[in-house]
């Protein structure tokens, strides 16, 4: 903000207010246009891309959370203090096979686990209540076994009918479980890559945000929607 302030010869507080207003305007106007709820046909296209690119069938996306470091909010106690020994808000995101963000939830306390954040998010509630146009069960490629469409996550997420996680441990004694873990990890890796691309493109994710949590939420959501 200091750089913008010097460049345009504006006061720091003026620049701060302009940035906040722009972030909220982008969220209100642009985000509904660029991050629509997928239709049933769109979900099937995403699943087809996961099978083609990552050899994981009936997959609607990969989900994970990213801790966005912020300055310690006043009088917040340990709510924003995460396991990385920093204060953070959590960016929970679902991406497709080509690293495109399908849905995001921004602003949860850093101390919360990914599974807990998802359970209380609009995305998690919509999946539980089947309100996201998810296609009905479909047979796996080359079989007649009908299985539901799912999203994939790591060990931090609970096992559900619409969410798969890896078997715990290395599973060296069971080849089927080992292959399953490998395939799931390969599909879930797109989420890690998406966060890596996001941090590389927008370098603000590589440093501490000097903003209140509510303004950091807006800034993070604005970057995702661009």
Tab-separated table of C-alpha atoms in Angstrom:
chain	number	residue	atom	x	y	z
A	1	UNK	CA	0.000	0.000	0.000
A	2	UNK	CA	2.873	2.362	0.664
A	3	UNK	CA	4.088	1.870	-2.913
A	4	UNK	CA	0.624	2.709	-4.295
A	5	UNK	CA	0.401	5.683	-1.954
A	6	UNK	CA	3.718	7.116	-3.177
A	7	UNK	CA	2.946	6.364	-6.843
A	8	UNK	CA	-0.403	8.149	-6.880
A	9	UNK	CA	0.407	10.739	-4.202
A	10	UNK	CA	-2.487	9.681	-2.019
A	11	UNK	CA	-2.695	9.270	1.712
A	12	UNK	CA	-2.095	5.795	3.112
A	13	UNK	CA	-5.525	5.693	4.760
A	14	UNK	CA	-7.155	6.723	1.451
A	15	UNK	CA	-5.390	3.943	-0.448
A	16	UNK	CA	-6.340	1.454	2.274
A	17	UNK	CA	-10.022	2.369	1.960
A	18	UNK	CA	-9.930	2.255	-1.855
A	19	UNK	CA	-8.399	-1.240	-1.829
A	20	UNK	CA	-11.066	-2.528	0.565
A	21	UNK	CA	-13.888	-1.063	-1.548
A	22	UNK	CA	-12.440	-2.536	-4.751
A	23	UNK	CA	-12.106	-5.985	-3.156
A	24	UNK	CA	-15.719	-6.010	-2.021
A	25	UNK	CA	-16.909	-4.711	-5.419
A	26	UNK	CA	-15.079	-7.538	-7.207
A	27	UNK	CA	-16.549	-10.117	-4.840
A	28	UNK	CA	-20.081	-8.753	-5.295
A	29	UNK	CA	-20.052	-8.230	-9.077
A	30	UNK	CA	-17.354	-10.419	-10.650
A	31	UNK	CA	-17.305	-13.527	-8.508
A	32	UNK	CA	-20.915	-14.631	-9.247
A	33	UNK	CA	-20.012	-14.541	-12.948
A	34	UNK	CA	-16.700	-16.414	-12.848
A	35	UNK	CA	-17.469	-18.986	-10.135
A	36	UNK	CA	-20.919	-20.332	-10.899
A	37	UNK	CA	-22.370	-23.480	-9.338
A	38	UNK	CA	-21.538	-26.223	-11.875
A	39	UNK	CA	-24.386	-27.896	-13.714
A	40	UNK	CA	-24.722	-31.689	-13.864
A	41	UNK	CA	-23.164	-31.656	-17.334
A	42	UNK	CA	-20.251	-29.524	-16.112
A	43	UNK	CA	-19.584	-31.960	-13.252
A	44	UNK	CA	-19.464	-34.824	-15.749
A	45	UNK	CA	-16.971	-32.884	-17.890
A	46	UNK	CA	-14.756	-32.315	-14.839
A	47	UNK	CA	-14.955	-36.022	-13.937
A	48	UNK	CA	-14.022	-36.964	-17.502
A	49	UNK	CA	-10.969	-34.671	-17.336
A	50	UNK	CA	-9.845	-36.230	-14.044
A	51	UNK	CA	-10.063	-39.683	-15.622
A	52	UNK	CA	-8.191	-38.561	-18.748
A	53	UNK	CA	-5.474	-36.535	-16.985
A	54	UNK	CA	-5.045	-38.275	-13.636
A	55	UNK	CA	-6.600	-41.757	-14.048
A	56	UNK	CA	-9.101	-41.293	-11.238
A	57	UNK	CA	-12.716	-42.049	-12.242
A	58	UNK	CA	-15.907	-40.305	-11.076
A	59	UNK	CA	-13.920	-37.474	-9.469
A	60	UNK	CA	-15.518	-34.026	-9.224
A	61	UNK	CA	-12.499	-32.229	-7.794
A	62	UNK	CA	-9.720	-32.101	-5.213
A	63	UNK	CA	-10.152	-30.224	-1.931
A	64	UNK	CA	-7.686	-28.845	0.599
A	65	UNK	CA	-7.044	-25.877	2.872
A	66	UNK	CA	-4.266	-23.282	2.745
A	67	UNK	CA	-3.198	-21.196	5.736
A	68	UNK	CA	-2.878	-17.521	4.735
A	69	UNK	CA	-0.623	-15.756	7.246
A	70	UNK	CA	-1.992	-12.558	8.808
A	71	UNK	CA	-0.846	-10.253	11.574
A	72	UNK	CA	-2.139	-11.186	15.018
A	73	UNK	CA	-5.655	-9.707	15.366
A	74	UNK	CA	-6.268	-7.706	18.562
A	75	UNK	CA	-8.007	-9.538	21.408
A	76	UNK	CA	-8.331	-12.748	19.357
A	77	UNK	CA	-6.594	-15.084	21.787
A	78	UNK	CA	-5.533	-18.316	20.092
A	79	UNK	CA	-8.381	-18.476	17.563
A	80	UNK	CA	-6.169	-17.610	14.592
A	81	UNK	CA	-3.024	-19.362	15.902
A	82	UNK	CA	-2.350	-22.425	13.743
A	83	UNK	CA	-0.046	-25.451	13.951
A	84	UNK	CA	2.560	-23.590	11.878
A	85	UNK	CA	3.102	-21.271	14.876
A	86	UNK	CA	1.695	-18.277	12.986
A	87	UNK	CA	-1.614	-16.446	12.914
A	88	UNK	CA	-3.673	-17.318	9.853
A	89	UNK	CA	-7.006	-17.573	8.134
A	90	UNK	CA	-7.826	-20.650	6.074
A	91	UNK	CA	-8.555	-20.716	2.352
A	92	UNK	CA	-10.548	-23.909	1.693
A	93	UNK	CA	-10.789	-24.597	-2.037
A	94	UNK	CA	-12.077	-27.160	-4.518
A	95	UNK	CA	-10.320	-27.333	-7.905
A	96	UNK	CA	-10.795	-29.235	-11.154
A	97	UNK	CA	-8.274	-31.301	-13.131
A	98	UNK	CA	-6.728	-28.192	-14.714
A	99	UNK	CA	-6.129	-26.214	-11.485
A	100	UNK	CA	-9.237	-24.035	-11.911
A	101	UNK	CA	-11.026	-23.073	-8.691
A	102	UNK	CA	-14.594	-24.393	-8.553
A	103	UNK	CA	-15.548	-23.251	-5.032
A	104	UNK	CA	-13.826	-21.479	-2.140
A	105	UNK	CA	-14.475	-20.787	1.528
A	106	UNK	CA	-12.309	-18.040	3.044
A	107	UNK	CA	-11.860	-16.764	6.570
A	108	UNK	CA	-12.043	-19.684	9.000
A	109	UNK	CA	-9.909	-19.571	12.127
A	110	UNK	CA	-6.386	-20.895	11.659
A	111	UNK	CA	-6.737	-23.222	14.656
A	112	UNK	CA	-9.531	-25.235	12.986
A	113	UNK	CA	-8.876	-28.435	11.044
A	114	UNK	CA	-9.727	-28.761	7.356
A	115	UNK	CA	-12.422	-31.320	8.125
A	116	UNK	CA	-14.103	-29.052	10.661
A	117	UNK	CA	-13.941	-26.074	8.310
A	118	UNK	CA	-15.541	-28.057	5.507
A	119	UNK	CA	-18.312	-29.357	7.759
A	120	UNK	CA	-19.334	-25.791	8.681
A	121	UNK	CA	-18.802	-24.287	5.221
A	122	UNK	CA	-21.532	-23.645	2.640
A	123	UNK	CA	-19.775	-26.115	0.341
A	124	UNK	CA	-19.843	-28.907	2.917
A	125	UNK	CA	-23.480	-28.281	3.846
A	126	UNK	CA	-24.515	-28.156	0.187
A	127	UNK	CA	-22.781	-31.487	-0.475
A	128	UNK	CA	-24.446	-33.062	2.572
A	129	UNK	CA	-27.845	-31.872	1.384
A	130	UNK	CA	-27.176	-32.771	-2.278
A	131	UNK	CA	-27.786	-29.212	-3.547
A	132	UNK	CA	-24.876	-28.910	-6.004
A	133	UNK	CA	-26.319	-30.678	-9.058
A	134	UNK	CA	-24.047	-33.680	-8.489
A	135	UNK	CA	-24.787	-36.406	-11.093
A	136	UNK	CA	-26.262	-39.741	-9.951
A	137	UNK	CA	-24.172	-42.888	-9.593
A	138	UNK	CA	-22.388	-44.101	-12.681
A	139	UNK	CA	-20.423	-47.226	-13.570
A	140	UNK	CA	-16.642	-47.163	-13.300
A	141	UNK	CA	-14.802	-47.356	-16.653
A	142	UNK	CA	-14.714	-50.919	-17.927
A	143	UNK	CA	-17.065	-52.259	-15.223
A	144	UNK	CA	-20.744	-52.482	-14.371
A	145	UNK	CA	-20.237	-51.289	-10.775
A	146	UNK	CA	-22.238	-48.123	-10.134
A	147	UNK	CA	-20.442	-45.807	-7.696
A	148	UNK	CA	-21.173	-42.202	-6.666
A	149	UNK	CA	-19.233	-39.182	-7.880
A	150	UNK	CA	-16.756	-37.991	-5.266
A	151	UNK	CA	-14.210	-35.340	-4.368
A	152	UNK	CA	-10.777	-36.312	-3.021
A	153	UNK	CA	-8.902	-34.971	-0.008
A	154	UNK	CA	-6.104	-35.839	2.400
A	155	UNK	CA	-6.202	-37.442	5.866
A	156	UNK	CA	-7.527	-34.229	7.449
A	157	UNK	CA	-10.956	-34.838	5.905
A	158	UNK	CA	-13.545	-37.403	7.048
A	159	UNK	CA	-14.620	-40.309	4.865
A	160	UNK	CA	-18.053	-39.670	3.337
A	161	UNK	CA	-20.118	-40.989	0.442
A	162	UNK	CA	-19.071	-37.943	-1.597
A	163	UNK	CA	-15.516	-37.573	-0.225
A	164	UNK	CA	-12.635	-40.057	-0.423
A	165	UNK	CA	-9.442	-39.986	1.625
A	166	UNK	CA	-6.395	-42.286	1.533
A	167	UNK	CA	-5.971	-45.395	3.645
A	168	UNK	CA	-3.775	-44.599	6.678
A	169	UNK	CA	-0.136	-45.694	6.626
A	170	UNK	CA	1.902	-47.007	3.706
A	171	UNK	CA	-0.251	-50.129	3.160
A	172	UNK	CA	2.742	-52.180	2.010
A	173	UNK	CA	0.935	-55.448	2.808
A	174	UNK	CA	-2.039	-54.769	0.500
A	175	UNK	CA	-1.374	-54.036	-3.142
A	176	UNK	CA	-4.958	-52.909	-3.864
A	177	UNK	CA	-4.896	-50.309	-1.077
A	178	UNK	CA	-1.424	-49.157	-2.103
A	179	UNK	CA	-2.528	-48.623	-5.700
A	180	UNK	CA	-5.668	-46.822	-4.505
A	181	UNK	CA	-3.578	-44.481	-2.329
A	182	UNK	CA	-1.266	-43.777	-5.251
A	183	UNK	CA	-4.139	-42.961	-7.608
A	184	UNK	CA	-5.892	-40.781	-5.037
A	185	UNK	CA	-2.678	-38.925	-4.186
A	186	UNK	CA	-2.067	-38.325	-7.880
A	187	UNK	CA	-5.560	-36.827	-8.289
A	188	UNK	CA	-5.326	-34.797	-5.068
A	189	UNK	CA	-1.976	-33.328	-6.095
A	190	UNK	CA	-3.741	-30.869	-8.423
A	191	UNK	CA	-4.929	-29.014	-5.318
A	192	UNK	CA	-1.380	-28.614	-4.015
A	193	UNK	CA	-0.246	-27.488	-7.461
A	194	UNK	CA	-3.080	-24.945	-7.650
A	195	UNK	CA	-2.013	-23.402	-4.344
A	196	UNK	CA	1.576	-23.328	-5.587
A	197	UNK	CA	0.566	-21.528	-8.785
A	198	UNK	CA	-1.560	-19.102	-6.763
A	199	UNK	CA	1.351	-18.235	-4.454
A	200	UNK	CA	3.731	-17.839	-7.391
A	201	UNK	CA	1.379	-15.520	-9.274
A	202	UNK	CA	0.221	-13.469	-6.282
A	203	UNK	CA	3.238	-12.992	-4.032
A	204	UNK	CA	1.119	-11.612	-1.198
A	205	UNK	CA	0.632	-15.242	-0.150
A	206	UNK	CA	4.361	-15.465	0.569
A	207	UNK	CA	4.280	-12.816	3.281
A	208	UNK	CA	2.161	-11.754	6.237
A	209	UNK	CA	-0.994	-9.791	5.404
A	210	UNK	CA	-1.096	-6.535	7.338
A	211	UNK	CA	-4.883	-6.380	7.586
A	212	UNK	CA	-7.777	-7.201	9.854
A	213	UNK	CA	-9.209	-10.710	9.331
A	214	UNK	CA	-12.379	-9.442	7.637
A	215	UNK	CA	-10.345	-7.372	5.153
A	216	UNK	CA	-7.876	-10.227	4.615
A	217	UNK	CA	-10.890	-12.440	3.774
A	218	UNK	CA	-11.971	-9.974	1.089
A	219	UNK	CA	-8.467	-9.646	-0.347
A	220	UNK	CA	-8.017	-13.414	-0.576
A	221	UNK	CA	-11.403	-13.960	-2.219
A	222	UNK	CA	-10.725	-11.146	-4.681
A	223	UNK	CA	-7.450	-12.750	-5.816
A	224	UNK	CA	-9.200	-16.108	-6.369
A	225	UNK	CA	-11.903	-14.516	-8.531
A	226	UNK	CA	-9.463	-12.661	-10.812
